[in-house]
Amino acid sequence: MNEYNLYSVLESIKNDENIPDSLFEQMLNDYELTSKDFERGKTKQIEFSNLMTNKLFKKENKQFHTILSKDNFSNLTKEGDDVPFLVHQPLNDHSRTSLSIGDILFSYRSGQFGDLDEALKTRGIYGIGIAISNPMKFDNQYQDKDSYKNYGVIVFYPFKLKEHLSVRDIQLNPQTINLTPYNGNRNDSLQHIPKEKHYNTLLGMIISKNPFIKGFLEFMNLNIEKSIIPDNLWNQLDPKNSNDNQFKYKEKFKDWLEKQGKVSSKTQSNYVSALNGIENTWNRNHEDKIKIWENPYFIKDNIGKEGLFSDPHVLELNESQNRTHSSVINYYFEFLETLEKNRGINRIYFGAPGTGKSYNLEKFIKENGIADYSDKADCPNVYRVTLHPEFTYTDFVGQVMPVVTPINEDGSNTKIEYKFSPQVFTNALKYAFKHQGEPVFLILEEMSRANVAAVFGDLFQILDRDEKGESEYRIDNLIISKEIWGEKSTRKIYLPRNLFIIGTVNTNDQNVFVMDTAFKRRFEFEYVDANEIAKDEAGVVLNNFKFRFSNEGGAELAIDWIEMYTTLNHFITNKGEIGLGLSEDKQLGQFFIKFRKNDDEYNYNQFKGKLLEYLWNDVQKVSYSNVSIFKQELSNFSMAYRKVKNKENIFSQEFLDQLNHSKA
C-alpha cells in the first residue's frame, strides 16, 4: 500500500454534476495543484496521487469526526454498491473550524426502528472515510440561521466495513459510552471527537471485526492499539496472519509454481482451489482450525505434511479428485520450505577499499527476495545509512524532540509537545513487522567508522538469532514498542525473521573504532577478496579500462586496469626484493576507481586524483622496503602528478617486471 491511485476518484469528483468546476479547482488548490496539473497527471496517475498523499493519508495530528445518517450515506449500507466518495452537507460552524483535509470521519447510521433490539444491532459505524477536501461553500441558497447548510465536505471511502460496529458494541464499552454524537446532539450532521483515546478505542473495536482493513488503516497513519482488542483477537491479527498478507501468500505460491515451469496457469488455479478445499475439509472435521493463506506456518509447524497426508478426510477428498490434493500438498510444503530459507541474518562484508562490498550487498538483496533490486532506485524494503565518528544511538534509533504545533488556524497560539522522532533502525523494524511476508534489509555502511557498541546500545541483546531467524532474546524498549504497536503498547521488541542487518567494513580505514569480540560474534563476517574479479551475468569483466602511457624512447605502455590493480595488490603484499611487504589492508579493489564509458579524460583524472594519491601517501610512504612502486627519480608527489597529467609512465621497473610476468 505504498502507492494508492486517487486519480480515478478525482475524475469521478470532477465529473459529478453536483460539484461545479470552481469547487473542483478549489479542492485542487488546497493540495497546491491546478486543473492543468490534473490533466497532465492522466498519463502518470501514481506520481500525481503521490503529490496528495502526505497531506491526505500521512497527515499528522488528524482530527476525528462522526457523520450521522443522511440520504447519500445510505449508499454505504447497500450491499455491493461501490462508493468511492460522498459529499456530506451540511456543516455547522463548529464542524467547519475543526475539519480539514486528511481528517477521519466515522460514518454512523442512526434511523428509527420499532424494535429496540433491532435498533441496537443495526445502528452504528458502517464506514471510515477520509476528508479529501477542506470545508467548501457549495452555494448561497440559505441565509442567516440556515447558512451552514451551504457548506459541505467531500469524503473519500476506501472501503465499507464488512461487519459494522453496532451501537450496542459502542455503548457497552466504558471508553465510548459517552462519546458524542451517540449520546449527544443528533441534529448535527457532523460531530468532532475530541479525545484521542475515543477514536483509538473505536479503531480497535472496528479492527476486531474487520481485520482485512488493518493494513489500510496503517497506511492512513492511524493508531491501532493492542490494549483495546481482546488478546484472543489480537493474536489473529498478527501482521503475518492478516488478510493483507493472505493475498500475498496466495500470489507468491502461484508465482513460485510458475517459476518451477512444471504446471500450467490453469493447473496453478486448480491447485489454489484444491488447497482451499483441503482447508474446508479439515476445518469441518477438526477442532484445531487451519488457514492455508493466512497462517501457513501453523500448518507446517503443528500438523506437517504427513499429518495432512494421513488424515482420512483429506485422503477421501484426494481419491475423489484424481489425487490432485496429494500433488498440491507436496508443492505447498516445498514452497514453504523455500520461503523459510530466507531467514534473517546479521552479516558484515569486509575487505580493502573498492573491492565491491556494496556490489555484494546489491547481489545479496537480489538473491534474498528482491530480484529486480537496484541501488539506483528507491525500494521501500531497503533502509540504508552510513555510519561516521559522530553517529550515535539517537541517530540510529530516534529520540524524543519538542514539536511546536498551532492551536488555532491563524497560528497565533501554539503549544509545545514532545514526540518521538524515529530513525533508520526503528523505521526498518516497524516496516518489517508490518510486512512480514516480505524481506526487509537494513544496510549499515562503514560500520567501523563509528562506535557500533554505543550505536546499538540496548539493541545489542536482540542481535542473537534463533534457528528461525528471530531474536533469541527480547528486550523492553517502550519508545520503540509504542512507535511500532501504538501508544499503549508494552510489548517487548525483537528482530523478526524477515529483517536482515547487513553491514560493510573497509579494512583500510584509518582511526577506526575497534569492534569488540562480543559484538562481532553476533554477525557473520564475509571477506571480499580484493583479487576476485567481478563479472556480469554474461561473464564480461566489470569496470575495466585501458590506460596508455608514454615510456622512455617514445614507446607506448598500455595497461588494463584489471591487470594493473591485481599486480599492484601482489606488489603491495610481497616481501623482500619483489614487493613492499605490507598487509592486505593496503590492497585495493576492482571498484577503487569507477570508470565512465567514452570519457577518457574523466578516467585519467581518476588515476591522478585518486589512485596516485592513495599509492603515494597511504601505501608507498608506510613501506620500509628497498623497492618502490614508482620510478626512483620521482622524489615528490608533484613530480609524479605532472607525469600522470602528461600521460607519462611513473611505474618502477620492478613493478613493470611483475606486471609483464603476470601477463605471461
XYZ file of C-alpha atoms in Angstrom:
664
model
C 0.000 0.000 0.000
C 2.915 2.324 -0.520
C 1.185 3.666 -3.626
C -2.506 4.450 -3.953
C -4.082 5.773 -7.118
C -6.514 8.573 -6.309
C -6.744 9.793 -9.877
C -9.857 7.786 -10.754
C -11.559 9.107 -7.603
C -10.730 12.676 -8.628
C -12.095 12.029 -12.118
C -15.380 10.914 -10.551
C -15.491 14.072 -8.443
C -14.741 16.288 -11.449
C -17.496 14.630 -13.468
C -20.084 14.793 -10.665
C -22.885 17.157 -11.678
C -23.298 18.399 -8.094
C -19.719 19.693 -7.942
C -19.083 22.718 -10.188
C -15.669 23.200 -11.814
C -14.897 26.090 -9.473
C -15.199 23.810 -6.425
C -13.062 21.153 -8.064
C -10.400 23.799 -8.766
C -10.676 24.989 -5.163
C -10.151 21.452 -3.918
C -7.021 21.030 -6.079
C -5.667 24.374 -4.848
C -5.722 23.039 -1.296
C -3.148 20.484 -2.472
C -1.193 23.208 -4.288
C -2.326 21.697 -7.606
C -4.205 23.088 -10.595
C -6.531 21.739 -13.279
C -3.580 21.722 -15.668
C -1.643 19.531 -13.212
C -4.655 17.248 -13.095
C -4.848 16.903 -16.877
C -1.103 16.288 -17.163
C -1.348 13.693 -14.416
C -3.579 11.451 -16.510
C -0.528 9.758 -18.051
C 1.280 9.459 -14.705
C -1.510 8.813 -12.247
C 0.536 7.288 -9.412
C 3.003 10.184 -9.475
C 0.121 12.645 -9.383
C -1.512 10.802 -6.481
C 1.759 10.860 -4.547
C 1.616 14.671 -4.578
C -1.537 14.409 -2.472
C -0.508 11.549 -0.199
C 1.340 13.429 2.550
C -1.489 15.902 3.067
C -4.117 13.202 2.937
C -3.125 9.749 4.162
C 0.058 10.680 6.018
C -1.236 13.828 7.693
C -0.127 14.160 11.312
C -2.491 15.300 14.092
C -5.657 14.125 12.407
C -8.994 15.316 13.760
C -11.708 12.696 14.141
C -15.404 13.199 13.404
C -18.619 11.253 13.071
C -21.125 11.726 10.254
C -24.740 10.844 11.074
C -27.088 9.279 8.556
C -28.124 11.377 5.579
C -29.728 10.389 2.301
C -26.463 9.898 0.431
C -24.959 7.957 3.349
C -27.496 5.177 2.801
C -25.307 4.038 -0.126
C -22.783 2.753 2.395
C -25.289 0.288 3.816
C -26.354 -1.151 0.468
C -24.817 -4.484 -0.410
C -22.473 -4.414 -3.399
C -22.555 -0.667 -4.103
C -19.200 0.933 -4.874
C -18.874 4.241 -3.017
C -15.557 5.934 -3.854
C -16.683 9.269 -2.434
C -19.671 11.083 -0.961
C -20.481 14.768 -0.470
C -21.663 15.460 3.069
C -23.783 18.503 3.925
C -24.496 20.490 5.973
C -21.525 21.562 8.076
C -22.217 23.519 11.247
C -19.967 26.336 12.440
C -18.057 24.123 14.882
C -17.537 21.478 12.184
C -16.029 23.909 9.696
C -13.459 25.214 12.153
C -12.145 21.779 13.180
C -12.419 19.839 9.910
C -9.731 19.845 7.203
C -8.121 17.676 4.519
C -6.948 14.322 5.825
C -9.304 14.170 8.791
C -11.092 10.889 9.516
C -14.865 10.537 9.502
C -16.727 7.584 11.005
C -19.978 7.149 9.086
C -22.709 6.398 11.578
C -26.148 5.033 10.697
C -28.976 6.058 13.010
C -32.638 5.873 11.955
C -35.901 4.906 13.657
C -36.754 1.289 14.474
C -39.871 -0.211 16.020
C -37.850 -2.804 17.914
C -35.200 -1.643 20.401
C -33.081 -4.764 19.976
C -33.099 -4.289 16.194
C -32.113 -0.646 16.631
C -29.200 -1.510 18.922
C -27.899 -4.071 16.435
C -28.436 -2.007 13.262
C -27.324 1.469 14.273
C -23.593 2.056 14.297
C -20.496 2.690 12.186
C -20.594 1.281 8.648
C -17.671 3.056 7.035
C -14.489 5.011 7.658
C -13.829 7.905 5.302
C -11.106 10.496 4.886
C -11.829 14.149 4.076
C -10.475 14.730 0.597
C -11.409 18.427 0.682
C -11.470 21.240 3.184
C -14.970 22.534 4.064
C -16.313 24.243 0.932
C -19.179 26.613 0.242
C -21.336 24.863 -2.331
C -23.986 27.560 -2.841
C -25.748 30.592 -1.294
C -29.201 29.090 -1.081
C -29.619 29.593 2.662
C -29.174 32.764 4.721
C -28.872 33.702 8.394
C -29.501 30.764 10.731
C -29.595 28.225 7.927
C -26.416 29.472 6.222
C -24.471 26.438 7.474
C -26.467 24.324 5.022
C -24.497 25.919 2.162
C -21.311 24.188 3.301
C -20.143 20.623 2.689
C -17.118 18.360 2.509
C -16.070 15.650 0.043
C -15.219 12.364 1.750
C -13.307 9.503 0.143
C -14.288 5.979 1.263
C -11.506 3.453 0.599
C -13.773 0.681 1.887
C -17.042 -0.149 3.575
C -16.953 -2.268 6.706
C -17.922 -5.879 6.110
C -19.025 -6.095 9.745
C -20.387 -2.843 11.130
C -19.689 -1.645 14.678
C -23.113 -1.590 16.298
C -24.374 0.956 18.793
C -24.624 -1.932 21.273
C -20.846 -2.525 20.930
C -20.195 1.177 21.372
C -22.395 1.702 24.415
C -21.152 -1.394 26.208
C -17.565 -0.146 26.046
C -16.687 2.064 29.056
C -14.447 4.282 26.907
C -17.102 5.073 24.298
C -20.401 5.018 26.211
C -20.446 8.827 26.499
C -18.870 9.501 23.130
C -20.735 12.126 21.084
C -22.774 12.068 18.931
C -24.082 8.692 20.119
C -25.459 10.258 23.296
C -25.068 13.849 22.149
C -26.855 16.286 19.890
C -28.103 14.234 16.968
C -29.305 17.240 14.990
C -25.803 17.962 13.705
C -24.646 16.046 10.680
C -21.028 16.089 11.831
C -19.577 15.745 15.335
C -15.963 16.226 16.395
C -14.416 13.528 18.619
C -12.146 15.480 20.966
C -10.184 12.800 22.797
C -7.567 10.555 21.242
C -8.483 7.556 23.390
C -12.023 7.618 21.945
C -11.014 7.098 18.327
C -8.267 4.641 19.281
C -10.927 2.603 21.033
C -13.259 2.794 18.044
C -10.480 1.745 15.668
C -9.579 -1.201 17.859
C -13.190 -2.338 18.068
C -13.607 -1.991 14.293
C -10.390 -3.914 13.623
C -11.558 -6.778 15.857
C -14.498 -7.257 13.477
C -12.744 -6.271 10.231
C -9.111 -7.468 10.265
C -8.885 -7.093 6.480
C -8.657 -3.303 6.815
C -5.698 -3.303 9.221
C -3.114 -2.585 6.517
C -5.112 0.288 5.068
C -5.645 1.940 8.439
C -1.896 1.826 8.997
C -1.416 3.338 5.544
C -3.772 6.128 6.601
C -1.408 6.733 9.536
C -3.953 5.759 12.199
C -3.044 4.412 15.624
C -4.221 0.868 16.304
C -3.710 -0.304 19.856
C -3.375 -3.830 21.191
C -4.751 -2.907 24.581
C -8.208 -2.132 23.200
C -8.587 -5.501 21.461
C -9.083 -8.780 23.346
C -5.903 -10.885 23.317
C -7.506 -13.814 21.522
C -8.496 -11.465 18.686
C -5.134 -9.688 18.617
C -3.317 -12.996 18.079
C -5.365 -13.469 14.936
C -4.353 -10.008 13.769
C -0.604 -10.679 13.769
C 0.692 -8.995 10.565
C 1.979 -12.334 9.305
C -1.509 -13.796 9.535
C -3.587 -10.792 8.428
C -5.667 -10.797 5.283
C -3.360 -8.123 3.931
C -0.750 -10.885 3.691
C -3.312 -13.539 2.710
C -3.315 -12.179 -0.823
C 0.466 -12.137 -0.891
C 0.911 -15.764 0.193
C -1.539 -16.913 -2.437
C 0.074 -14.824 -5.163
C 3.570 -15.842 -4.108
C 2.571 -19.501 -4.276
C 1.235 -19.039 -7.814
C 4.376 -17.123 -8.822
C 6.520 -19.873 -7.353
C 4.602 -22.552 -9.275
C 5.069 -20.585 -12.486
C 8.839 -20.307 -11.916
C 9.084 -24.087 -11.448
C 7.832 -24.486 -15.013
C 6.048 -27.700 -14.071
C 2.384 -26.710 -14.166
C 0.247 -24.621 -16.495
C -1.558 -21.460 -15.419
C -4.844 -23.363 -15.388
C -3.347 -26.033 -13.127
C -1.992 -23.311 -10.840
C -5.535 -22.038 -10.308
C -6.742 -25.607 -9.771
C -4.060 -26.099 -7.125
C -5.158 -22.955 -5.285
C -8.741 -24.246 -5.336
C -7.536 -27.654 -4.127
C -5.783 -26.054 -1.145
C -8.973 -24.167 -0.326
C -10.792 -27.495 -0.448
C -8.292 -29.071 1.945
C -8.803 -26.171 4.364
C -12.593 -26.521 4.276
C -12.458 -30.313 4.673
C -10.042 -30.139 7.591
C -11.962 -27.406 9.423
C -15.265 -29.304 9.138
C -13.758 -32.302 10.883
C -11.228 -30.905 13.384
C -11.237 -28.525 16.315
C -7.784 -27.096 15.507
C -8.748 -24.947 12.520
C -6.259 -24.154 9.750
C -5.902 -21.152 7.448
C -3.975 -22.050 4.325
C -3.301 -18.472 3.190
C -3.448 -16.591 6.469
C -1.214 -18.738 8.676
C 0.691 -21.314 6.607
C 3.393 -21.808 9.243
C 0.836 -23.071 11.771
C 0.115 -25.952 9.402
C 3.795 -26.631 8.799
C 4.837 -26.461 12.451
C 1.818 -28.118 14.112
C 0.340 -30.552 11.580
C 3.022 -31.170 8.986
C 2.883 -32.690 5.542
C 2.488 -36.238 6.844
C -0.307 -35.118 9.140
C -2.275 -33.826 6.155
C -1.410 -36.844 4.004
C -2.596 -39.322 6.619
C -5.827 -37.567 7.577
C -8.729 -39.819 6.460
C -10.936 -36.899 5.404
C -8.186 -35.390 3.228
C -7.418 -38.859 1.835
C -11.062 -39.300 0.853
C -11.059 -35.871 -0.814
C -7.826 -36.738 -2.625
C -9.186 -40.031 -4.004
C -12.326 -38.330 -5.267
C -10.294 -35.716 -7.175
C -7.774 -37.919 -9.039
C -5.080 -37.412 -6.365
C -4.814 -33.702 -7.129
C -4.624 -32.868 -3.449
C -1.614 -35.064 -2.716
C 0.288 -33.284 -5.511
C -0.588 -29.834 -4.284
C 0.354 -30.684 -0.683
C 3.839 -31.633 -1.884
C 4.149 -28.383 -3.844
C 2.769 -26.328 -0.968
C 5.251 -27.630 1.586
C 8.133 -27.272 -0.878
C 7.033 -23.664 -1.363
C 7.014 -23.039 2.418
C 10.492 -24.548 2.743
C 11.707 -22.176 0.018
C 10.333 -19.204 1.942
C 11.971 -20.410 5.139
C 15.398 -20.355 3.503
C 15.238 -16.580 3.615
C 15.721 -16.323 7.355
C 17.037 -13.047 8.665
C 20.750 -12.887 9.378
C 23.310 -10.338 10.536
C 26.253 -10.141 8.132
C 29.255 -7.878 7.594
C 31.149 -7.694 4.301
C 34.729 -6.606 4.914
C 37.725 -6.001 2.701
C 40.039 -3.454 1.120
C 38.698 -0.242 -0.474
C 36.990 -0.704 -3.816
C 36.605 -4.478 -3.556
C 32.893 -4.325 -4.330
C 31.376 -4.630 -0.867
C 28.390 -2.537 -1.937
C 28.180 -4.615 -5.127
C 27.946 -7.728 -2.952
C 25.186 -6.065 -0.927
C 23.121 -5.493 -4.051
C 23.723 -9.086 -5.140
C 22.710 -10.370 -1.690
C 19.436 -8.419 -1.758
C 18.614 -9.799 -5.214
C 19.287 -13.358 -4.065
C 17.164 -12.978 -0.940
C 13.814 -11.836 -2.161
C 14.014 -8.681 -4.320
C 15.156 -9.979 -7.696
C 14.775 -6.633 -9.500
C 16.521 -4.552 -6.818
C 18.808 -1.739 -7.942
C 20.858 0.623 -5.785
C 19.831 3.414 -8.157
C 16.094 3.068 -7.487
C 14.081 3.669 -4.328
C 12.920 0.485 -2.629
C 10.660 0.620 0.460
C 12.112 -2.688 1.712
C 15.694 -1.395 1.886
C 16.913 1.060 4.531
C 20.483 2.358 4.216
C 22.621 4.562 6.419
C 26.329 5.407 6.533
C 27.966 5.435 9.949
C 30.583 8.030 10.936
C 32.515 9.062 14.085
C 29.687 11.323 15.310
C 26.937 8.757 14.669
C 25.086 7.905 17.904
C 22.272 5.763 19.322
C 19.741 8.560 18.776
C 20.807 8.867 15.120
C 20.210 5.131 14.775
C 17.054 4.605 16.851
C 15.499 8.079 17.275
C 14.827 10.497 20.078
C 12.070 12.482 21.740
C 12.014 16.001 20.306
C 9.977 19.126 21.094
C 7.449 19.948 18.380
C 5.668 23.300 18.138
C 2.088 22.936 16.877
C -0.536 25.660 16.282
C -3.635 25.634 18.457
C -5.781 27.844 16.235
C -5.978 28.314 12.482
C -4.001 31.566 12.217
C -1.127 30.135 14.256
C -1.158 32.938 16.795
C -1.317 30.428 19.660
C 0.945 27.403 19.793
C 1.823 24.601 22.131
C 4.957 22.539 22.608
C 4.604 18.772 22.526
C 7.331 16.167 22.914
C 7.196 13.473 20.263
C 9.422 10.571 19.358
C 11.202 11.075 16.038
C 12.096 7.570 14.736
C 15.282 6.986 12.772
C 16.529 4.284 10.427
C 16.542 1.264 12.768
C 13.074 1.942 14.200
C 11.657 2.673 10.747
C 13.117 -0.545 9.313
C 11.880 -2.614 12.259
C 8.392 -1.101 12.017
C 8.221 -1.792 8.282
C 9.413 -5.377 8.810
C 6.636 -6.071 11.323
C 4.020 -4.562 9.013
C 5.225 -6.602 6.024
C 6.204 -9.953 7.499
C 5.659 -11.736 4.200
C 8.465 -9.663 2.620
C 12.241 -9.447 3.219
C 13.417 -6.130 4.689
C 17.068 -5.036 4.638
C 18.829 -2.625 6.988
C 22.147 -1.669 5.362
C 24.866 -0.168 7.583
C 27.725 1.188 5.501
C 31.187 1.836 7.015
C 30.400 0.234 10.374
C 33.940 0.568 11.698
C 33.850 4.358 11.410
C 31.527 4.649 14.423
C 31.448 3.169 17.903
C 28.950 0.463 16.955
C 28.586 -0.851 20.515
C 27.337 2.599 21.556
C 25.246 2.965 18.377
C 23.350 -0.290 19.088
C 23.178 0.239 22.872
C 20.454 -1.962 24.387
C 19.688 -3.418 20.927
C 22.884 -5.465 21.264
C 20.860 -8.155 23.076
C 18.417 -8.773 20.218
C 21.186 -9.449 17.667
C 21.377 -13.118 18.736
C 19.048 -15.063 16.419
C 17.447 -18.481 16.784
C 17.129 -21.161 14.102
C 14.080 -19.377 12.631
C 15.962 -16.098 12.198
C 14.166 -14.260 15.024
C 15.863 -12.704 18.035
C 16.647 -15.330 20.627
C 16.062 -12.743 23.371
C 13.569 -9.882 23.565
C 14.052 -6.607 25.386
C 11.936 -3.854 26.891
C 12.162 -0.623 24.945
C 8.872 1.215 25.356
C 9.719 4.065 22.998
C 10.319 1.713 20.052
C 7.427 -0.538 21.106
C 4.962 2.359 21.126
C 6.189 3.575 17.751
C 5.561 0.128 16.228
C 2.413 -1.065 18.010
C 0.777 2.084 19.384
C 0.864 4.400 22.372
C -0.415 1.828 24.872
C 1.875 -0.980 23.808
C 4.072 -2.723 26.379
C 5.280 -5.452 24.014
C 8.941 -6.408 24.023
C 10.884 -5.738 20.835
C 12.892 -8.235 18.782
C 14.181 -8.796 15.252
C 11.603 -10.620 13.106
C 12.714 -13.358 10.734
C 12.261 -11.155 7.662
C 14.674 -8.399 8.772
C 18.260 -8.653 7.517
C 21.000 -6.455 9.018
C 23.880 -6.178 6.572
C 26.989 -4.041 7.115
C 30.256 -3.156 5.406
C 33.705 -2.554 6.879
C 36.621 -1.039 4.990
C 39.719 -2.718 6.461
C 41.963 0.147 5.339
C 40.156 2.935 7.250
C 42.449 4.963 9.460
C 41.481 5.993 13.020
C 38.626 3.483 13.060
C 36.732 2.200 16.088
C 37.502 -1.362 17.095
C 34.581 -3.794 17.316
C 34.697 -5.923 20.444
C 34.544 -9.711 20.190
C 31.096 -9.981 21.773
C 29.644 -7.676 19.116
C 31.464 -9.353 16.221
C 30.303 -12.855 17.116
C 26.688 -11.770 16.573
C 27.478 -11.156 12.897
C 28.591 -13.406 10.068
C 31.757 -11.997 8.504
C 32.279 -12.451 4.780
C 35.618 -11.417 3.320
C 35.503 -9.710 -0.071
C 38.720 -10.702 -1.818
C 40.420 -7.762 -3.495
C 41.691 -10.042 -6.266
C 38.391 -11.703 -7.091
C 37.320 -10.188 -10.393
C 33.623 -9.345 -10.689
C 31.817 -10.162 -13.934
C 28.316 -9.615 -15.231
C 25.801 -12.378 -15.957
C 27.327 -12.857 -19.426
C 30.819 -13.344 -17.968
C 32.127 -9.945 -19.104
C 34.545 -8.275 -16.685
C 33.009 -5.260 -14.962
C 34.636 -1.842 -14.610
C 37.695 -2.144 -16.882
C 39.668 0.486 -18.793
C 42.947 0.510 -20.777
C 45.436 3.181 -19.711
C 48.058 4.293 -22.210
C 51.269 5.999 -21.038
C 54.376 7.059 -22.974
C 57.605 5.340 -21.929
C 61.290 6.085 -22.483
C 62.227 6.200 -26.129
C 58.662 7.024 -27.177
C 57.330 3.505 -26.688
C 53.729 3.175 -25.502
C 52.847 1.393 -22.268
C 49.280 0.047 -22.392
C 47.864 -1.412 -19.172
C 44.373 -2.807 -18.497
C 43.009 -1.670 -15.143
C 42.292 -5.281 -14.131
C 45.934 -6.225 -14.778
C 47.143 -3.079 -13.046
C 45.227 -3.383 -9.792
C 45.817 -7.132 -9.351
C 49.567 -6.656 -9.951
C 49.578 -3.738 -7.521
C 47.976 -5.966 -4.891
C 50.681 -8.630 -5.291
C 53.393 -5.980 -5.252
C 51.946 -4.399 -2.080
C 51.933 -7.657 -0.086
C 55.023 -9.418 -1.490
C 58.152 -9.195 0.662
C 61.849 -8.766 0.029
C 63.074 -7.537 -3.329
C 59.786 -8.208 -5.111
C 57.373 -6.058 -3.137
C 56.563 -3.664 -0.320
C 55.828 -6.259 2.369
C 52.628 -4.573 3.589
C 49.419 -6.179 4.888
C 46.326 -6.907 2.793
C 44.679 -3.834 4.329
C 46.650 -1.711 1.866
C 45.396 -3.541 -1.196
C 42.713 -2.041 -3.422
C 39.752 -3.465 -5.243
C 38.320 -3.603 -8.713
C 35.966 -0.703 -7.961
C 38.535 1.555 -6.287
C 38.166 3.643 -9.441
C 34.764 3.627 -11.115
C 35.204 4.277 -14.811
C 32.889 6.014 -17.230
C 32.298 4.733 -20.723
C 33.504 7.011 -23.510
C 35.013 9.530 -21.084
C 38.781 9.036 -21.165
C 39.530 12.432 -19.618
C 37.470 11.601 -16.532
C 39.119 8.181 -16.209
C 42.667 9.599 -16.390
C 41.675 12.243 -13.832
C 40.587 9.439 -11.504
C 44.042 7.896 -11.877
C 45.976 11.019 -10.937
C 43.461 12.396 -8.423
C 42.521 9.207 -6.548
C 44.812 6.264 -7.321
C 48.100 8.186 -7.345
C 47.332 9.954 -4.064
C 46.443 6.662 -2.365
C 49.507 4.785 -3.635
C 51.882 7.636 -2.774
C 50.627 8.619 0.696
C 48.859 5.549 2.076
C 50.912 2.736 0.545
C 54.447 3.627 -0.558
C 55.059 6.076 2.271
C 54.408 3.458 5.005
C 56.633 0.789 3.438
C 60.200 0.095 4.617
C 61.075 -1.981 1.562
C 64.023 -1.166 -0.687
C 61.807 -1.333 -3.736
C 59.158 1.158 -4.857
C 56.059 1.274 -6.979
C 57.376 4.455 -8.555
C 60.427 5.380 -10.570
C 63.447 6.304 -8.462
C 63.741 9.818 -9.904
C 60.246 10.759 -8.672
C 61.277 12.360 -5.391
C 57.981 14.088 -4.588
C 54.253 13.843 -5.283
C 54.087 16.896 -7.566
C 56.600 15.361 -9.995
C 54.577 12.162 -10.180
C 51.334 14.135 -10.594
C 52.754 16.125 -13.549
C 53.917 12.959 -15.279
C 50.490 11.344 -14.976
C 48.902 14.563 -16.204
C 51.133 14.320 -19.309
C 50.294 10.603 -19.593
C 53.885 9.548 -18.918
C 54.824 6.306 -17.166
C 55.510 6.619 -13.418
C 55.933 2.934 -12.504
C 59.280 1.427 -11.473
C 60.971 -1.317 -13.448
C 60.396 -3.730 -10.538
C 56.660 -3.175 -10.767
C 56.628 -3.410 -14.575
C 58.556 -6.703 -14.392
C 55.832 -8.139 -12.147
C 53.167 -6.757 -14.496
C 54.793 -8.442 -17.501
C 55.263 -11.648 -15.516
C 51.543 -11.716 -14.646
C 50.632 -11.267 -18.311
C 52.869 -14.157 -19.267
